[in-house]
Amino acid sequence: MPRDRTANVMPPESSSEPQSSPIAVLALAGLLTTAAPHLAQGPDDLRQFDDRASVFEVQVPVNVVTRSGEPVRGLQPEDFQILDEGAAQEITGFRVVDLDLIAPDDRQVIETDYGIPPAARRHFLFLFDLSFSAPTSVGKARAAAQDFVLERMHPTDLAAVAVHTVETGPQLLITFTPDRAQLARAIATLGNPRLLNLTTKDPLGFMIDAPSANPVGSLDIGGVNDDIRAMERDIDAYLRVIGNEMAKYEKSYARGQISSWTGALQGMARILSSVEGRKHVVLFSEGFDGRLLFGRQPDFFDEEMHREQEAIDTGQYGRVDTDNRYGNTQLLGHVNRMLNEFQRANTVIHTVDISGLRADLPEEHRTRVVHRDALHYMANETGGELHEDANDFGAELGDVLASSTVTYLLSFEPTEPGEPGEHHRLRVRARAPRGAQISHRMGYYTPRPFGDLHPLEKRLLASDLIAAAQERDDLKIDVLATAFRAGARAAYVPVIVEVGGGGLVENHDQPLLPIEIYAYVTDEKTQMRDFFSRVVTLNLAGREDAFANTGLKYYGHLELDPGAYLVRVLVRNSVTGNTGVETVKLEVPAFATGEPTLLPPFFEQEPGSWFLVREQPADQYAKTTVYPFTVNGEPYVPSAAPLVQTNPKGINAEICLVGYNLGPGDLTLEATVVGPNGELVTGGEISLRERTVTGIPGLDKLVANFDPTDLPAGDYTLRVAVTDPATQARPANSIPLRVLN
């Protein structure tokens, strides 16, 4: 993020004490797209972030560093002042995110354990320029980029990978994701379809290739095994084709090519403004001829410059290429508009000169110098730097990582938000040590209606919420995910998603209701392991009220190996943008071990209470999979969030308990009810009614009654344990439960 390079320190506005706490002044921008949850670090004196339609709130991340580049800690809300177009604003939210205080545990899912909001997370976009770079240079730059992803990024950082070509412009290969393996795979292949194995295209772009059993180790570039040699040959051929196309264009219209290139990147920058948080674009390129922007610099050995000077001296001005000699102001204007858009999007460009990764011919040395001028200009104007050592740019970016270790996340509600899409300039004052520098944003855009957004903006908004793994409740969503034994290793995991109809139809005035459903699952290292997606269009003509009182119930499935996972589900109205996000933890047992296992208690829903939609089978396996929710051969649909009613007539709720390897003896059941704060609650009884015959070795299905009569109305967690008296094995599982009077 750019820094104020002129006067970072000003004296206090009014103070009779020694000036030990001067004020640093900067301009920065906030952007509102999602709600930000509570952080573990820092005080919680101010209210939580919120961005509902009735509350337009701007989130402003700020980094303050000393002269030596060390982060400044300990600042409080009263140490900051925000000016929106010169008008002071009230700071309504304040958080401190200190990455040094976050020590990720490999056994934990980082997003749910640390709750860092998207606006405070660092976002890296690795952009490989295939238009102004030799194929050999691009190929070698991949190893350095891969090393940065796997070894240097903080576990809470997000990154994306994109390429740019003359014919297609910028292409996002993989969206901002915590999955280091998918990022490394995107860098290794640069999107070459011959090297990718994903059978179903991922609509949000989290997965570019099928997950591997050894996803990181198998991606090393420069190895010696036959598979890697073959991959490198394919990549080289792929880049040569692109390089040949680039060469055809380069000589014929270099200026037009640069203009098109800057226009495409300007559009990309505008779209990036929809992504919350600080973005760092790492551009791998050989650059373009800087003389087209700035003209020729004095060079005694430049023969063309001598010839032009001779023509000027003799009055032969027609022989002088004025653009090459003095620069093209129109082209420079295009570049500046592009860079300004990146600044507005809270995005810094770090340029990496990859021309040094190939052997220079003598005549190429001067070309490298003038191309490097263009790279330096782009980085410098956005607050980044030019990195000349492409083999170790990660070490040079270490200062960026260190300076953004501590982020102060401020928020305010604009007093004059203006029209949708209008840009506001911001200034922030921070009381900081003398000589401190403050990273800043230029401003924020007033949010536009969802329907006005570019399709890629809508995609990035959804992927940002999925990556953050944080709840969003424009829509009420409940999710039930559990694992059934399906084979020697992988489990069949049904995912039932219940979406309240009221939120889906809010502000929706059309009979056709398009609903987007996305479900992704990550393992303990935040690697994406599987996903499903669907766009469901419902015709609600004449049934709007019925749907608003119930909602949509969707049945999909995942296939997973044993382990601990996080299931991330997003549902969105495609017209209004109303969005709900829910995340649930999932444990897939190692069924092959024969250990006793109990699945969550399943409450059968009342018939006709939901609009039901089931997944479309994508392969023969899905078509032949037996529906798992049956009792005595009769199918039922379980509830993701059961509602039970205290009933004076003694009518109890029916539960189906599914277990594996529970033992042949007489089983006993025990129910425990836990309150919302983890306290044990008296009441709620369970009784075994029937142990059914399944005909499948090791599989048990029990039918039980649950009596909630003594429970007060409220939200609880019901935990059920099954005990085998012969072995004292006692597997247990639980489900959220709401009791109604």
XYZ file of C-alpha atoms in Angstrom, residues 22-729:
708
model
C 3.750 13.395 16.666
C 0.952 12.824 14.202
C 1.501 11.058 10.907
C -0.852 12.056 8.114
C -1.860 9.894 5.204
C -4.579 9.246 2.657
C -6.218 5.848 2.505
C -9.372 4.136 1.330
C -11.840 1.762 2.937
C -14.155 -0.589 1.127
C -17.296 -2.246 2.393
C -18.465 -5.589 1.075
C -18.760 -8.021 4.003
C -19.280 -8.113 7.704
C -16.188 -8.415 9.864
C -16.274 -10.673 12.920
C -14.712 -10.225 16.329
C -10.957 -10.630 16.512
C -9.108 -12.369 19.275
C -6.562 -9.553 19.534
C -7.102 -6.117 20.977
C -9.873 -4.426 22.974
C -13.513 -4.642 22.019
C -14.623 -1.235 23.251
C -16.449 -0.321 20.048
C -19.263 -2.194 18.389
C -18.847 -4.937 15.845
C -18.521 -4.248 12.147
C -21.722 -4.551 10.161
C -22.587 -3.839 6.557
C -26.283 -4.434 6.179
C -28.089 -2.307 3.613
C -29.241 0.094 6.331
C -25.693 0.598 7.606
C -23.087 1.699 5.101
C -19.801 1.198 6.877
C -16.294 1.663 5.501
C -13.448 -0.462 6.830
C -9.989 1.082 6.805
C -6.866 -1.040 7.455
C -3.858 0.980 8.616
C -0.203 -0.031 9.071
C 2.139 2.179 11.096
C 5.899 1.474 11.037
C 8.955 3.124 12.551
C 11.825 4.546 10.525
C 13.511 1.150 10.693
C 10.407 -0.603 9.351
C 9.236 -2.131 12.650
C 5.461 -2.136 13.239
C 4.159 0.317 15.827
C 2.014 -1.415 18.441
C -0.236 -0.155 21.191
C -2.231 2.531 19.366
C -5.832 3.064 20.475
C -8.947 4.419 18.699
C -8.317 7.897 20.087
C -4.922 7.918 18.322
C -6.608 7.986 14.895
C -8.665 10.502 12.960
C -10.409 9.810 9.636
C -11.233 12.560 7.126
C -13.670 11.760 4.300
C -13.273 14.421 1.596
C -11.915 16.647 4.363
C -14.779 16.036 6.809
C -13.911 14.366 10.122
C -15.705 11.060 10.718
C -16.591 9.212 13.902
C -14.652 5.954 14.289
C -17.309 3.332 15.052
C -15.190 0.183 14.899
C -11.645 -0.669 15.960
C -9.666 -3.913 15.790
C -6.012 -4.813 16.079
C -4.639 -7.782 14.124
C -1.119 -8.777 15.143
C 0.137 -11.707 13.074
C 3.005 -12.280 15.504
C 0.427 -13.273 18.116
C -1.039 -15.905 15.818
C 0.835 -19.182 16.081
C -1.106 -21.547 13.797
C -1.467 -25.114 14.966
C -1.329 -27.696 12.162
C -4.217 -29.510 13.818
C -6.533 -26.522 13.705
C -8.496 -24.789 10.987
C -7.035 -21.300 10.958
C -10.035 -19.311 9.754
C -12.427 -20.398 12.493
C -9.810 -20.311 15.226
C -8.540 -16.797 14.574
C -11.419 -15.014 12.851
C -9.421 -12.451 10.881
C -11.838 -10.326 8.811
C -11.156 -10.060 5.064
C -10.416 -6.332 5.311
C -7.458 -7.070 7.604
C -6.008 -9.943 5.581
C -3.174 -9.584 3.102
C -3.996 -10.567 -0.478
C -1.260 -11.418 -3.002
C -1.954 -11.670 -6.738
C 0.851 -13.295 -8.737
C 0.483 -11.953 -12.281
C 2.621 -13.528 -15.008
C 2.956 -11.216 -17.999
C 3.199 -13.450 -21.068
C 3.007 -10.512 -23.494
C 6.212 -8.634 -22.652
C 8.316 -11.576 -21.475
C 10.390 -14.290 -23.099
C 9.089 -17.823 -22.488
C 12.339 -18.945 -20.846
C 12.160 -16.062 -18.372
C 8.578 -16.849 -17.400
C 9.368 -20.513 -16.984
C 12.190 -19.875 -14.544
C 10.263 -17.243 -12.587
C 7.736 -19.874 -11.547
C 10.135 -21.508 -9.102
C 10.667 -18.260 -7.201
C 6.934 -17.580 -7.043
C 6.245 -21.081 -5.848
C 8.846 -20.767 -3.101
C 7.214 -17.555 -1.863
C 3.794 -19.224 -1.710
C 4.977 -22.341 0.094
C 7.628 -20.907 2.402
C 7.159 -17.185 3.066
C 3.464 -16.323 3.261
C 1.771 -16.216 6.645
C -0.871 -18.953 7.033
C -3.618 -16.321 7.233
C -2.577 -14.708 3.923
C -4.619 -15.255 0.774
C -3.189 -15.420 -2.742
C -4.358 -15.707 -6.345
C -2.638 -16.459 -9.667
C -3.307 -14.801 -13.036
C -1.690 -14.609 -16.475
C -1.858 -11.920 -19.143
C -1.586 -12.463 -22.884
C -2.055 -10.198 -25.890
C -5.075 -12.100 -27.136
C -7.024 -12.735 -23.932
C -5.985 -10.022 -21.480
C -5.766 -10.867 -17.755
C -7.067 -14.307 -16.823
C -7.583 -15.318 -13.198
C -6.385 -18.916 -12.927
C -7.183 -19.312 -9.246
C -9.014 -16.954 -6.929
C -7.783 -15.618 -3.585
C -7.403 -18.748 -1.500
C -5.565 -20.084 1.552
C -4.799 -23.330 -0.339
C -1.045 -23.334 -0.948
C -1.135 -26.558 -2.955
C -3.622 -25.234 -5.528
C -1.654 -21.976 -5.764
C 1.572 -23.868 -6.392
C -0.157 -26.006 -9.017
C -1.468 -22.905 -10.812
C 2.034 -21.409 -10.826
C 3.575 -24.646 -12.059
C 1.146 -25.103 -14.966
C 0.158 -21.477 -15.736
C -3.262 -22.838 -16.609
C -2.101 -25.190 -19.381
C -5.143 -27.506 -19.724
C -2.968 -30.445 -20.839
C -1.443 -30.569 -17.353
C -4.650 -30.308 -15.345
C -6.934 -33.058 -14.112
C -10.013 -31.396 -12.607
C -13.042 -33.218 -13.995
C -15.592 -30.569 -12.934
C -14.813 -26.897 -13.508
C -14.811 -24.881 -10.298
C -17.097 -21.838 -10.835
C -15.410 -19.740 -8.126
C -11.875 -20.729 -9.107
C -10.559 -22.217 -5.852
C -9.422 -25.435 -7.527
C -7.422 -25.526 -10.744
C -6.495 -29.206 -10.426
C -7.626 -32.302 -8.566
C -6.151 -32.529 -5.042
C -3.161 -34.830 -4.722
C -2.185 -37.160 -1.904
C 1.115 -35.266 -1.772
C -0.021 -31.912 -3.171
C 3.034 -29.843 -2.292
C 5.910 -32.241 -2.744
C 4.772 -33.233 -6.218
C 4.902 -29.659 -7.493
C 8.625 -28.951 -7.205
C 9.956 -27.268 -10.342
C 13.345 -28.323 -11.593
C 13.154 -31.932 -10.395
C 14.645 -34.833 -12.270
C 11.891 -37.429 -12.465
C 10.218 -38.257 -15.766
C 6.845 -36.716 -14.856
C 8.409 -33.340 -14.056
C 10.556 -33.432 -17.211
C 7.429 -34.077 -19.271
C 5.572 -31.263 -17.510
C 8.441 -28.843 -18.162
C 8.468 -29.785 -21.859
C 4.732 -29.113 -22.086
C 5.088 -25.775 -20.291
C 7.971 -24.705 -22.545
C 5.949 -25.553 -25.643
C 2.920 -23.736 -24.223
C 4.967 -20.587 -23.540
C 6.673 -20.714 -26.946
C 3.289 -20.585 -28.679
C 2.337 -17.535 -26.620
C 5.774 -15.998 -27.197
C 5.464 -16.372 -30.955
C 2.112 -14.573 -30.894
C 3.651 -11.807 -28.789
C 6.544 -11.391 -31.242
C 4.147 -10.974 -34.173
C 2.393 -8.118 -32.438
C 5.371 -6.430 -30.824
C 7.047 -4.926 -33.852
C 3.896 -3.911 -35.662
C 2.194 -1.866 -32.993
C 4.127 -1.638 -29.741
C 2.358 1.527 -28.678
C -1.086 0.087 -29.305
C -0.116 -3.068 -27.484
C 0.967 -1.115 -24.418
C -2.231 0.918 -24.524
C -4.326 -2.259 -24.700
C -2.251 -3.819 -21.932
C -2.765 -0.858 -19.598
C -6.468 -0.727 -20.424
C -6.913 -4.390 -19.536
C -5.019 -3.987 -16.274
C -7.026 -0.876 -15.435
C -10.187 -2.941 -15.753
C -8.666 -5.628 -13.554
C -7.803 -3.007 -10.921
C -11.386 -1.740 -10.905
C -12.622 -5.268 -10.280
C -10.047 -5.805 -7.520
C -11.627 -2.919 -5.629
C -14.476 -5.294 -4.771
C -12.051 -7.505 -2.817
C -11.674 -6.395 0.772
C -8.260 -5.947 2.302
C -4.866 -4.897 1.080
C -3.831 -6.318 -2.296
C -0.250 -6.807 -3.442
C 0.105 -7.510 -7.172
C 3.434 -9.228 -7.848
C 4.002 -8.650 -11.579
C 6.508 -10.985 -13.257
C 7.545 -9.264 -16.485
C 10.432 -8.077 -18.631
C 8.616 -4.764 -18.980
C 8.108 -2.731 -22.125
C 10.159 -0.022 -23.799
C 10.245 2.811 -21.283
C 11.341 5.232 -24.016
C 7.768 5.193 -25.279
C 6.771 6.817 -21.985
C 9.714 8.966 -20.963
C 11.791 9.371 -24.117
C 15.472 8.558 -24.523
C 17.935 9.073 -21.725
C 21.410 10.372 -22.625
C 23.617 7.446 -23.669
C 26.953 7.946 -25.434
C 26.797 4.444 -26.944
C 23.278 4.819 -28.349
C 23.915 5.107 -32.119
C 20.264 5.797 -32.909
C 20.280 8.765 -30.563
C 23.372 10.162 -32.335
C 21.633 9.808 -35.713
C 18.537 11.591 -34.423
C 20.637 14.413 -32.981
C 22.405 14.821 -36.310
C 19.005 15.025 -38.047
C 17.871 17.709 -35.614
C 21.077 19.678 -36.103
C 20.577 19.647 -39.879
C 16.867 20.472 -39.715
C 15.682 17.015 -40.889
C 12.991 16.697 -38.217
C 10.980 14.174 -40.220
C 13.688 11.583 -39.556
C 13.233 11.894 -35.778
C 10.838 9.605 -33.902
C 9.609 12.150 -31.378
C 7.854 9.514 -29.288
C 11.064 7.553 -28.845
C 13.079 10.688 -28.146
C 10.697 12.668 -25.936
C 8.088 10.111 -24.893
C 4.419 9.800 -25.766
C 2.284 11.870 -23.405
C -0.928 10.137 -24.472
C 0.547 6.717 -23.725
C 1.911 7.956 -20.400
C -1.596 9.170 -19.590
C -2.969 5.670 -20.212
C -0.383 4.183 -17.865
C -1.081 6.783 -15.178
C -4.822 6.155 -15.317
C -4.160 2.457 -14.886
C -1.862 3.057 -11.903
C -4.354 5.450 -10.337
C -7.031 2.755 -10.528
C -4.745 0.341 -8.677
C -4.196 2.955 -5.980
C -7.949 3.468 -5.632
C -8.370 -0.299 -5.292
C -5.965 -0.368 -2.319
C -3.479 -2.298 -4.441
C 0.305 -2.043 -4.578
C 2.249 -3.285 -7.609
C 5.559 -5.011 -6.923
C 7.365 -5.559 -10.228
C 9.817 -8.428 -10.642
C 12.248 -8.053 -13.552
C 12.577 -11.569 -14.945
C 14.788 -10.604 -17.901
C 17.863 -11.515 -15.853
C 16.751 -15.147 -15.879
C 17.913 -15.593 -19.482
C 21.280 -15.025 -21.085
C 21.601 -11.608 -22.728
C 22.795 -11.110 -26.244
C 25.036 -7.993 -26.443
C 22.377 -5.893 -28.143
C 19.812 -6.869 -25.524
C 21.546 -5.262 -22.568
C 20.396 -1.721 -23.357
C 16.863 -2.992 -23.995
C 16.799 -4.507 -20.517
C 17.693 -1.144 -18.999
C 14.904 0.822 -20.714
C 12.371 -1.917 -19.995
C 13.359 -1.835 -16.344
C 12.542 1.893 -16.271
C 8.912 1.087 -17.046
C 8.771 -1.583 -14.341
C 10.270 0.802 -11.796
C 7.749 3.505 -12.679
C 4.744 1.206 -12.202
C 5.960 -0.011 -8.826
C 7.050 3.378 -7.544
C 3.775 5.119 -8.434
C 1.712 2.611 -6.422
C 4.010 2.408 -3.403
C 5.766 -0.806 -4.397
C 9.308 -1.548 -5.482
C 11.149 -3.025 -8.446
C 12.826 -6.334 -7.618
C 15.727 -7.045 -9.948
C 16.651 -10.440 -8.489
C 13.794 -12.620 -9.667
C 15.378 -15.704 -8.120
C 15.007 -14.270 -4.621
C 12.283 -11.646 -4.819
C 10.668 -13.265 -1.770
C 13.524 -12.112 0.424
C 13.186 -8.592 -0.963
C 9.443 -8.687 -0.207
C 10.303 -9.491 3.394
C 10.043 -5.797 4.262
C 6.466 -5.781 2.979
C 5.588 -8.769 5.139
C 7.275 -7.290 8.214
C 5.714 -3.837 7.865
C 2.188 -5.261 7.624
C 2.467 -7.573 10.628
C 0.275 -5.264 12.728
C -2.916 -3.898 11.174
C -5.259 -1.412 12.794
C -8.702 -1.927 11.308
C -10.862 1.179 11.664
C -14.419 1.664 10.495
C -16.803 4.570 10.115
C -20.210 5.366 8.660
C -19.908 8.100 6.007
C -21.975 11.178 6.724
C -22.239 11.902 2.975
C -21.948 8.561 1.109
C -22.858 10.024 -2.282
C -24.099 8.175 -5.344
C -23.420 4.460 -5.988
C -19.972 3.979 -7.519
C -18.767 7.421 -6.434
C -15.153 7.559 -5.255
C -14.266 9.332 -2.000
C -10.782 10.423 -0.989
C -9.785 9.715 2.599
C -7.126 11.023 4.912
C -6.180 9.476 8.216
C -4.178 11.012 11.002
C -2.410 8.758 13.479
C -0.611 9.761 16.657
C 2.620 7.805 16.229
C 6.340 8.062 17.087
C 8.365 10.707 15.287
C 9.504 9.565 11.868
C 6.811 6.891 11.571
C 5.418 6.027 8.159
C 1.828 5.031 7.631
C 0.564 2.879 4.782
C -2.516 4.327 3.217
C -5.380 3.901 0.803
C -6.608 6.624 -1.494
C -10.313 6.273 -0.855
C -13.390 4.094 -1.171
C -16.224 3.551 -3.624
C -19.823 3.925 -2.523
C -21.276 0.407 -2.995
C -23.171 -0.210 -6.212
C -26.312 -2.328 -6.584
C -25.513 -6.016 -6.982
C -27.010 -6.093 -10.468
C -24.557 -3.432 -11.669
C -21.468 -5.444 -10.738
C -19.208 -7.129 -13.304
C -19.561 -10.949 -13.313
C -15.980 -11.284 -12.068
C -16.748 -8.882 -9.203
C -19.663 -11.101 -8.185
C -17.410 -14.147 -8.369
C -14.735 -12.480 -6.227
C -17.295 -11.362 -3.652
C -18.450 -14.966 -3.255
C -14.959 -16.465 -3.165
C -13.826 -13.853 -0.622
C -16.599 -14.910 1.752
C -15.830 -18.599 1.240
C -12.114 -18.038 1.887
C -12.848 -16.048 5.046
C -15.003 -18.900 6.421
C -17.109 -16.423 8.354
C -20.847 -16.378 8.791
C -23.008 -13.901 6.895
C -26.694 -13.804 7.673
C -28.506 -11.893 4.946
C -29.977 -15.378 4.520
C -30.637 -17.855 7.312
C -28.675 -21.014 6.525
C -28.374 -24.297 8.405
C -26.077 -27.089 7.248
C -25.955 -30.776 8.125
C -22.878 -32.669 6.890
C -21.996 -36.192 7.976
C -19.936 -39.096 6.652
C -21.268 -42.507 5.616
C -19.021 -45.480 4.933
C -18.794 -45.949 1.162
C -15.587 -47.786 0.295
C -12.211 -48.936 1.476
C -11.125 -45.365 2.220
C -13.255 -42.490 0.915
C -16.530 -41.642 2.626
C -19.791 -40.454 1.085
C -20.683 -37.149 2.764
C -24.240 -35.868 2.235
C -24.552 -32.109 2.746
C -28.044 -30.821 3.485
C -28.465 -27.055 3.157
C -31.580 -25.343 4.492
C -32.131 -21.718 3.406
C -34.862 -19.531 4.869
C -37.247 -18.339 2.182
C -37.845 -14.910 3.724
C -34.315 -13.693 3.043
C -34.272 -15.157 -0.459
C -37.389 -13.281 -1.566
C -36.593 -10.015 0.240
C -36.520 -7.199 -2.367
C -37.094 -9.829 -5.081
C -40.125 -8.956 -7.225
C -39.906 -11.584 -9.987
C -41.656 -14.981 -10.120
C -38.421 -16.709 -11.183
C -35.952 -16.979 -8.304
C -32.357 -17.947 -9.286
C -30.353 -19.245 -6.318
C -26.608 -19.943 -6.343
C -25.340 -22.707 -4.033
C -21.639 -23.314 -3.395
C -20.091 -25.816 -0.986
C -16.337 -26.245 -0.521
C -14.467 -28.368 1.971
C -10.962 -27.745 3.308
C -8.727 -29.947 5.402
C -6.708 -28.958 8.478
C -4.098 -27.235 6.295
C -6.813 -25.249 4.466
C -6.299 -27.243 1.262
C -9.438 -27.589 -0.845
C -10.415 -31.264 -1.065
C -13.805 -31.255 -2.835
C -16.708 -29.009 -3.825
C -20.111 -28.875 -5.453
C -22.111 -25.994 -6.901
C -25.507 -25.476 -8.449
C -27.706 -22.683 -9.740
C -31.333 -23.508 -8.950
C -34.121 -21.473 -10.562
C -37.493 -21.762 -8.832
C -40.800 -20.611 -10.301
C -42.635 -19.112 -7.337
C -45.665 -17.832 -9.253
C -48.574 -18.102 -6.807
C -46.369 -19.674 -4.116
C -44.391 -16.663 -2.887
C -45.963 -16.628 0.587
C -45.548 -20.361 1.096
C -41.898 -20.169 0.103
C -41.232 -17.129 2.316
C -42.557 -19.075 5.320
C -40.411 -22.126 4.596
C -37.535 -22.009 2.120
C -35.198 -24.130 0.029
C -33.708 -27.443 1.120
C -30.845 -28.676 -1.051
C -29.155 -32.088 -1.017
C -25.586 -32.396 -2.326
C -22.621 -34.569 -1.461
C -18.834 -34.641 -1.099
C -16.342 -37.510 -1.191
C -13.605 -37.395 1.445
C -10.853 -39.447 3.035
C -10.670 -39.798 6.838
C -9.724 -36.569 8.597
C -10.942 -33.268 10.032
C -12.519 -30.760 7.648
C -14.331 -27.459 7.427
C -17.377 -27.349 5.134
C -17.996 -23.845 3.770
C -21.410 -23.160 2.243
C -22.530 -19.975 0.472
C -26.018 -19.332 -0.898
C -26.912 -16.204 -2.861
C -29.889 -14.711 -4.655
C -28.485 -14.110 -8.151
C -30.635 -10.998 -8.643
C -30.510 -9.114 -5.342
C -27.177 -10.426 -4.060
C -28.674 -11.387 -0.677
C -26.097 -13.816 0.677
C -25.746 -16.323 3.477
C -22.579 -18.116 4.549
C -22.341 -20.968 7.026
C -19.360 -23.108 8.036
C -19.494 -26.400 9.919
C -16.759 -28.673 11.163
C -16.771 -32.258 9.931
C -14.930 -35.328 11.170
C -14.682 -38.229 8.700
C -13.950 -41.417 10.669
C -11.445 -44.033 9.587
C -14.127 -46.676 9.066
C -11.547 -49.282 8.044
C -10.186 -49.445 11.612
C -13.421 -50.984 12.881
C -13.743 -48.490 15.736
C -17.296 -47.870 17.027
C -18.700 -44.744 15.364
C -21.952 -42.832 15.792
C -23.252 -40.248 13.304
C -25.236 -37.166 14.428
C -28.822 -37.779 15.573
C -31.170 -37.409 12.598
C -34.582 -35.787 13.149
C -37.050 -36.418 10.344
C -38.528 -33.234 8.911
C -42.245 -32.761 8.505
C -43.395 -33.615 4.942
C -44.091 -30.608 2.737
C -42.302 -28.118 4.957
C -39.531 -27.271 2.436
C -39.042 -26.836 -1.305
C -36.725 -29.791 -1.952
C -33.999 -29.867 -4.630
C -31.476 -32.677 -5.053
C -28.093 -32.552 -6.789
C -27.768 -33.583 -10.421
C -25.599 -36.714 -10.707
C -22.400 -35.790 -12.528
C -21.002 -39.290 -12.949
C -21.950 -42.940 -12.812
C -20.791 -43.218 -9.196
C -23.260 -40.558 -8.101
C -26.052 -42.162 -10.136
C -25.553 -45.561 -8.466
C -25.021 -44.328 -4.893
C -27.744 -45.557 -2.544
C -29.625 -42.790 -0.727
C -28.333 -43.153 2.845
C -31.241 -41.733 4.866
C -33.590 -44.715 5.203
C -35.142 -46.694 8.072
C -36.546 -50.157 7.407
C -36.302 -49.408 3.704
C -38.305 -46.175 3.942
C -36.536 -42.927 2.959
C -36.724 -39.788 5.054
C -35.175 -36.316 4.893
C -33.329 -35.235 8.057
C -33.477 -31.719 9.415
C -30.299 -29.628 9.488
C -31.661 -27.593 12.434
C -34.328 -29.665 14.204
C -37.274 -27.943 15.861
C -38.930 -29.957 18.647
C -42.015 -28.977 20.573
C -42.901 -29.651 24.177
C -46.134 -31.604 23.958
C -48.476 -32.193 26.909
C -50.006 -35.155 25.067
C -46.722 -37.042 25.341
C -45.972 -37.178 21.607
C -42.176 -37.388 21.321
C -39.797 -36.551 18.504
C -38.477 -39.514 16.525
C -34.727 -39.834 16.039
C -32.744 -42.124 13.757
C -29.283 -43.039 15.033
C -26.811 -44.450 12.491
C -23.701 -46.174 13.787
C -20.915 -48.509 12.764
C -19.414 -51.373 14.787
C -21.633 -50.694 17.810
C -21.490 -54.305 18.981
C -24.036 -57.159 19.057
C -25.284 -56.705 22.649
C -28.175 -54.745 24.130
C -27.271 -51.114 23.582
C -28.144 -48.296 25.970
C -28.724 -44.654 25.065
C -27.938 -41.494 26.991
C -28.880 -37.925 26.057
C -27.144 -34.789 27.301
C -28.492 -31.308 26.604
C -26.028 -28.403 26.502
C -27.004 -24.734 26.618
C -25.728 -21.972 24.306
C -22.859 -21.136 26.688
C -21.728 -24.730 27.150
C -23.623 -25.316 30.397
C -25.381 -28.620 31.100
C -29.172 -28.310 31.120
C -31.533 -30.534 33.067
C -34.260 -32.107 30.962
C -34.638 -34.032 27.752
C -34.907 -37.814 27.781
C -34.140 -40.391 25.115
C -35.390 -43.967 24.851
C -34.532 -46.746 22.405
C -37.522 -47.941 20.451
C -36.065 -50.273 17.824
C -32.794 -51.677 16.534
C -33.480 -52.305 12.865
C -32.023 -55.008 10.643
C -29.878 -53.428 7.911
C -28.378 -56.526 6.296
C -25.023 -54.706 6.031
C -22.197 -55.949 8.280
C -21.191 -53.383 10.879
C -24.017 -50.943 10.059
C -26.661 -50.198 12.690
C -29.766 -48.029 12.504
C -31.567 -47.320 15.752
C -34.947 -45.654 16.142
C -35.360 -43.656 19.344
C -37.784 -41.233 20.958
C -36.700 -37.881 22.373
C -38.878 -36.199 25.002
C -38.162 -32.447 25.415
C -41.010 -31.811 27.872
C -38.880 -30.500 30.759
C -36.754 -28.219 28.582
C -37.501 -24.475 28.477
C -37.853 -22.965 25.031
C -34.486 -22.056 23.535
C -31.477 -23.174 21.524
C -29.448 -26.168 22.661
C -27.072 -28.883 21.527
C -28.297 -32.446 21.903
C -25.527 -34.967 22.498
C -26.381 -38.678 22.272
C -24.128 -41.535 23.395
C -24.582 -45.251 22.656
C -22.997 -47.740 25.052
C -22.231 -51.417 24.452
C -22.345 -53.011 27.959
C -20.097 -55.855 26.830
C -17.167 -53.658 25.781
C -18.100 -50.325 27.432
C -17.468 -48.672 24.054
